[in-house]
Amino acid sequence: MINEIEKVLVSEDEIKVAVKNLANQLNIDYAGEKPIVVCILKGSIFFTADLVRELNIPVTIDFMSVSSYGSGTISSGELKVKKDLSFDITGRHVILIEDIIDSGNTLYKLKNLLLERNPASIKIAALLNKPDRRVTPINADYCCFTIPDEFVVGYGLDYDERYRTLKDVCVLSRSVYEK
Ligand code: 5GP
Ligand code: MG
């Protein structure tokens, strides 16, 4: 596994600090509220789990699984909902927890879909942001790390379901996906 990883991009310690800082900010911004925290499966599982345990406001946790189909490596086309929310978000404050914003297509479509359900608000919290790859103009309201245009794995992010359980966010060696 070691030589399949090119380098550590964001270490476990850096992630811990950033998650704590994000939680502190959410504790302030949502004081007195009970937001719904939506973990977008599967990449956001560890990020969500670590984040909610640093919150001191009451939250409802829910899960959603979506995919954008299209050609090539850029997600495009229709948004397919593979697993919908369990809760009604009408009138609720929603915080979408995303692992990484790349082209922005998935989140743009997901946010619009959820806005049709008339929530009180929707904000996006992303662990990682790759602004160089943006196709659709959407930005995270909260973002932990801005990273260069590299394919990363770990801390929930996978390549073909592998590497999710790495504790750091790492750059995957090109040899893994170019062979
Ligand atoms: P977007 O619609 O913004 O292009 O796609 C975002 C999704 O693509 C992310 O939720 C993630 O699943 C996947 N993705 C984008 N960049 C990366 C990356 O560097 N590594 C991994 N593992 N997934 C990525
Ligand atoms: Mg994803």
CSV table of C-alpha atoms and ligand atoms in Angstrom, one decimal:
chain,number,residue,atom,x,y,z
A,1,MET,CA,0.0,0.0,0.0
A,2,ILE,CA,2.9,2.4,0.9
A,3,ASN,CA,4.1,2.9,-2.7
A,4,GLU,CA,0.6,3.3,-3.9
A,5,ILE,CA,0.5,6.5,-1.9
A,6,GLU,CA,2.5,9.4,-3.4
A,7,LYS,CA,2.4,11.6,-0.3
A,8,VAL,CA,0.4,12.8,2.7
A,9,LEU,CA,-1.4,16.0,1.7
A,10,VAL,CA,-3.3,16.7,4.9
A,11,SER,CA,-2.2,14.9,8.1
A,12,GLU,CA,-4.4,13.4,10.7
A,13,ASP,CA,-3.3,16.1,13.2
A,14,GLU,CA,-4.1,18.9,10.7
A,15,ILE,CA,-7.5,17.4,10.1
A,16,LYS,CA,-8.2,17.2,13.8
A,17,VAL,CA,-7.4,20.9,14.3
A,18,ALA,CA,-9.5,21.9,11.3
A,19,VAL,CA,-12.5,19.8,12.4
A,20,LYS,CA,-12.4,21.3,15.9
A,21,ASN,CA,-12.2,24.9,14.4
A,22,LEU,CA,-15.1,24.2,12.1
A,23,ALA,CA,-17.1,22.8,15.0
A,24,ASN,CA,-16.4,25.9,17.1
A,25,GLN,CA,-17.6,28.1,14.2
A,26,LEU,CA,-20.8,26.0,13.8
A,27,ASN,CA,-21.4,26.2,17.5
A,28,ILE,CA,-21.5,29.9,17.2
A,29,ASP,CA,-23.4,30.2,13.9
A,30,TYR,CA,-26.1,27.7,15.0
A,31,ALA,CA,-26.4,28.6,18.6
A,32,GLY,CA,-30.0,28.2,19.8
A,33,GLU,CA,-30.8,26.1,16.7
A,34,LYS,CA,-31.1,22.3,16.1
A,35,PRO,CA,-29.8,21.8,12.6
A,36,ILE,CA,-30.0,18.7,10.5
A,37,VAL,CA,-26.5,17.5,9.6
A,38,VAL,CA,-26.6,15.6,6.4
A,39,CYS,CA,-23.7,13.2,5.8
A,40,ILE,CA,-23.3,12.6,2.1
A,41,LEU,CA,-22.3,9.0,1.8
A,42,LYS,CA,-19.8,7.5,1.8
A,43,GLY,CA,-16.9,9.9,1.6
A,44,SER,CA,-18.0,12.1,4.5
A,45,ILE,CA,-18.5,9.4,7.1
A,46,PHE,CA,-15.4,10.0,9.2
A,47,PHE,CA,-15.6,13.8,8.7
A,48,THR,CA,-19.2,13.9,9.9
A,49,ALA,CA,-18.5,11.5,12.8
A,50,ASP,CA,-15.6,13.6,14.0
A,51,LEU,CA,-17.4,16.9,13.5
A,52,VAL,CA,-20.7,16.2,15.2
A,53,ARG,CA,-18.8,14.9,18.3
A,54,GLU,CA,-17.2,18.4,18.7
A,55,LEU,CA,-20.5,20.2,18.5
A,56,ASN,CA,-22.3,21.4,21.6
A,57,ILE,CA,-25.5,22.3,19.9
A,58,PRO,CA,-28.2,19.6,19.5
A,59,VAL,CA,-28.2,18.1,16.0
A,60,THR,CA,-30.2,15.6,14.0
A,61,ILE,CA,-28.0,13.4,11.9
A,62,ASP,CA,-29.2,12.1,8.5
A,63,PHE,CA,-27.6,10.4,5.5
A,64,MET,CA,-28.0,10.8,1.8
A,65,SER,CA,-26.3,9.0,-1.1
A,66,VAL,CA,-26.2,10.5,-4.6
A,67,SER,CA,-24.2,10.2,-7.8
A,68,SER,CA,-23.9,12.2,-10.9
A,69,TYR,CA,-23.6,10.3,-14.1
A,70,GLY,CA,-21.8,11.5,-17.1
A,71,SER,CA,-18.9,10.7,-19.3
A,72,GLY,CA,-15.2,11.0,-18.4
A,73,THR,CA,-13.9,12.0,-15.0
A,74,ILE,CA,-16.1,15.0,-14.6
A,75,SER,CA,-19.5,14.3,-13.0
A,76,SER,CA,-22.3,15.6,-15.2
A,77,GLY,CA,-25.8,14.6,-16.3
A,78,GLU,CA,-28.6,13.6,-14.0
A,79,LEU,CA,-28.3,13.5,-10.2
A,80,LYS,CA,-29.3,10.0,-9.1
A,81,VAL,CA,-30.5,9.7,-5.5
A,82,LYS,CA,-29.4,6.3,-4.3
A,83,LYS,CA,-30.5,6.9,-0.7
A,84,ASP,CA,-32.8,9.8,0.3
A,85,LEU,CA,-33.0,11.5,3.7
A,86,SER,CA,-35.1,9.9,6.5
A,87,PHE,CA,-36.3,13.2,7.9
A,88,ASP,CA,-38.5,16.0,6.5
A,89,ILE,CA,-36.3,19.1,6.2
A,90,THR,CA,-39.1,21.6,5.7
A,91,GLY,CA,-38.4,24.6,7.9
A,92,ARG,CA,-35.2,23.1,9.2
A,93,HIS,CA,-31.6,24.4,9.0
A,94,VAL,CA,-29.6,22.0,7.0
A,95,ILE,CA,-25.8,21.5,7.0
A,96,LEU,CA,-24.6,19.4,4.1
A,97,ILE,CA,-21.4,17.6,4.9
A,98,GLU,CA,-19.3,16.9,1.8
A,99,ASP,CA,-15.9,15.3,1.5
A,100,ILE,CA,-14.6,17.2,-1.5
A,101,ILE,CA,-15.9,19.7,-4.0
A,102,ASP,CA,-14.4,19.1,-7.4
A,103,SER,CA,-16.4,20.1,-10.5
A,104,GLY,CA,-19.2,21.3,-8.1
A,105,ASN,CA,-21.9,19.5,-10.3
A,106,THR,CA,-23.0,17.1,-7.6
A,107,LEU,CA,-23.5,19.6,-4.8
A,108,TYR,CA,-25.0,22.2,-7.1
A,109,LYS,CA,-27.7,19.7,-8.1
A,110,LEU,CA,-28.2,18.3,-4.7
A,111,LYS,CA,-28.6,21.7,-3.1
A,112,ASN,CA,-31.2,22.7,-5.7
A,113,LEU,CA,-33.1,19.4,-5.1
A,114,LEU,CA,-33.1,20.0,-1.3
A,115,LEU,CA,-34.1,23.7,-1.7
A,116,GLU,CA,-37.4,22.5,-3.3
A,117,ARG,CA,-38.3,20.9,0.1
A,118,ASN,CA,-38.3,24.4,1.7
A,119,PRO,CA,-35.7,24.2,4.4
A,120,ALA,CA,-35.1,27.2,6.6
A,121,SER,CA,-31.6,27.3,5.2
A,122,ILE,CA,-28.9,25.1,3.6
A,123,LYS,CA,-25.2,25.5,4.1
A,124,ILE,CA,-22.4,23.4,2.8
A,125,ALA,CA,-19.4,22.3,4.9
A,126,ALA,CA,-16.7,20.6,2.9
A,127,LEU,CA,-13.5,19.0,4.1
A,128,LEU,CA,-11.6,19.7,0.9
A,129,ASN,CA,-12.0,22.0,-2.0
A,130,LYS,CA,-10.4,21.8,-5.4
A,131,PRO,CA,-11.2,25.2,-6.9
A,132,ASP,CA,-9.1,24.6,-10.0
A,133,ARG,CA,-11.5,21.9,-11.2
A,134,ARG,CA,-14.7,23.9,-10.7
A,135,VAL,CA,-17.2,23.8,-13.6
A,136,THR,CA,-20.4,24.8,-11.8
A,137,PRO,CA,-20.3,27.9,-9.6
A,138,ILE,CA,-20.9,26.6,-6.1
A,139,ASN,CA,-18.9,27.2,-3.1
A,140,ALA,CA,-18.7,25.8,0.4
A,141,ASP,CA,-20.0,28.0,3.2
A,142,TYR,CA,-17.4,26.3,5.4
A,143,CYS,CA,-14.3,24.6,4.0
A,144,CYS,CA,-11.4,23.1,5.9
A,145,PHE,CA,-8.7,22.8,3.2
A,146,THR,CA,-8.2,24.1,-0.3
A,147,ILE,CA,-6.0,21.6,-2.3
A,148,PRO,CA,-4.4,21.5,-5.7
A,149,ASP,CA,-5.8,19.4,-8.6
A,150,GLU,CA,-4.6,16.0,-7.4
A,151,PHE,CA,-6.6,12.8,-6.8
A,152,VAL,CA,-6.7,12.2,-3.1
A,153,VAL,CA,-7.8,9.3,-0.9
A,154,GLY,CA,-8.1,8.6,2.8
A,155,TYR,CA,-10.2,9.9,5.7
A,156,GLY,CA,-13.3,8.6,3.9
A,157,LEU,CA,-12.3,9.2,0.3
A,158,ASP,CA,-11.8,6.1,-1.8
A,159,TYR,CA,-10.5,5.0,-5.1
A,160,ASP,CA,-12.6,2.0,-6.2
A,161,GLU,CA,-13.6,1.5,-2.5
A,162,ARG,CA,-10.0,1.3,-1.4
A,163,TYR,CA,-8.0,3.6,0.9
A,164,ARG,CA,-11.0,5.1,2.8
A,165,THR,CA,-9.6,4.0,6.2
A,166,LEU,CA,-6.3,5.9,5.9
A,167,LYS,CA,-6.1,8.4,8.7
A,168,ASP,CA,-4.5,11.1,6.5
A,169,VAL,CA,-5.7,12.6,3.2
A,170,CYS,CA,-3.1,11.4,0.7
A,171,VAL,CA,-2.3,11.8,-3.0
A,172,LEU,CA,-2.8,8.5,-4.8
A,173,SER,CA,0.1,7.5,-7.1
A,174,ARG,CA,-0.9,7.9,-10.7
A,175,SER,CA,0.4,4.4,-11.4
A,176,VAL,CA,-2.7,3.0,-9.4
A,177,TYR,CA,-5.2,4.4,-11.8
A,178,GLU,CA,-3.2,4.8,-15.0
A,179,LYS,CA,-2.2,1.2,-15.4
B,1,5GP,P1,-18.1,16.9,-8.3
B,1,5GP,O1,-19.6,16.8,-8.7
B,1,5GP,O2,-17.9,18.1,-7.4
B,1,5GP,O3,-17.2,16.9,-9.4
B,1,5GP,O4,-17.8,15.6,-7.5
B,1,5GP,C1,-17.6,15.5,-6.2
B,1,5GP,C2,-17.4,14.0,-5.9
B,1,5GP,O5,-16.4,13.4,-6.7
B,1,5GP,C3,-16.9,13.9,-4.5
B,1,5GP,O6,-17.9,13.8,-3.6
B,1,5GP,C4,-16.0,12.7,-4.6
B,1,5GP,O7,-16.9,11.5,-4.4
B,1,5GP,C5,-15.5,12.6,-6.0
B,1,5GP,N1,-14.2,13.2,-6.0
B,1,5GP,C6,-13.8,14.4,-6.6
B,1,5GP,N2,-12.4,14.6,-6.4
B,1,5GP,C7,-12.0,13.5,-5.8
B,1,5GP,C8,-10.7,13.1,-5.3
B,1,5GP,O8,-9.6,13.8,-5.4
B,1,5GP,N3,-10.6,11.9,-4.6
B,1,5GP,C9,-11.7,11.1,-4.4
B,1,5GP,N4,-11.5,10.0,-3.8
B,1,5GP,N5,-12.9,11.4,-4.9
B,1,5GP,C10,-13.1,12.6,-5.5
B,2,MG,MG,-18.6,11.7,-2.9
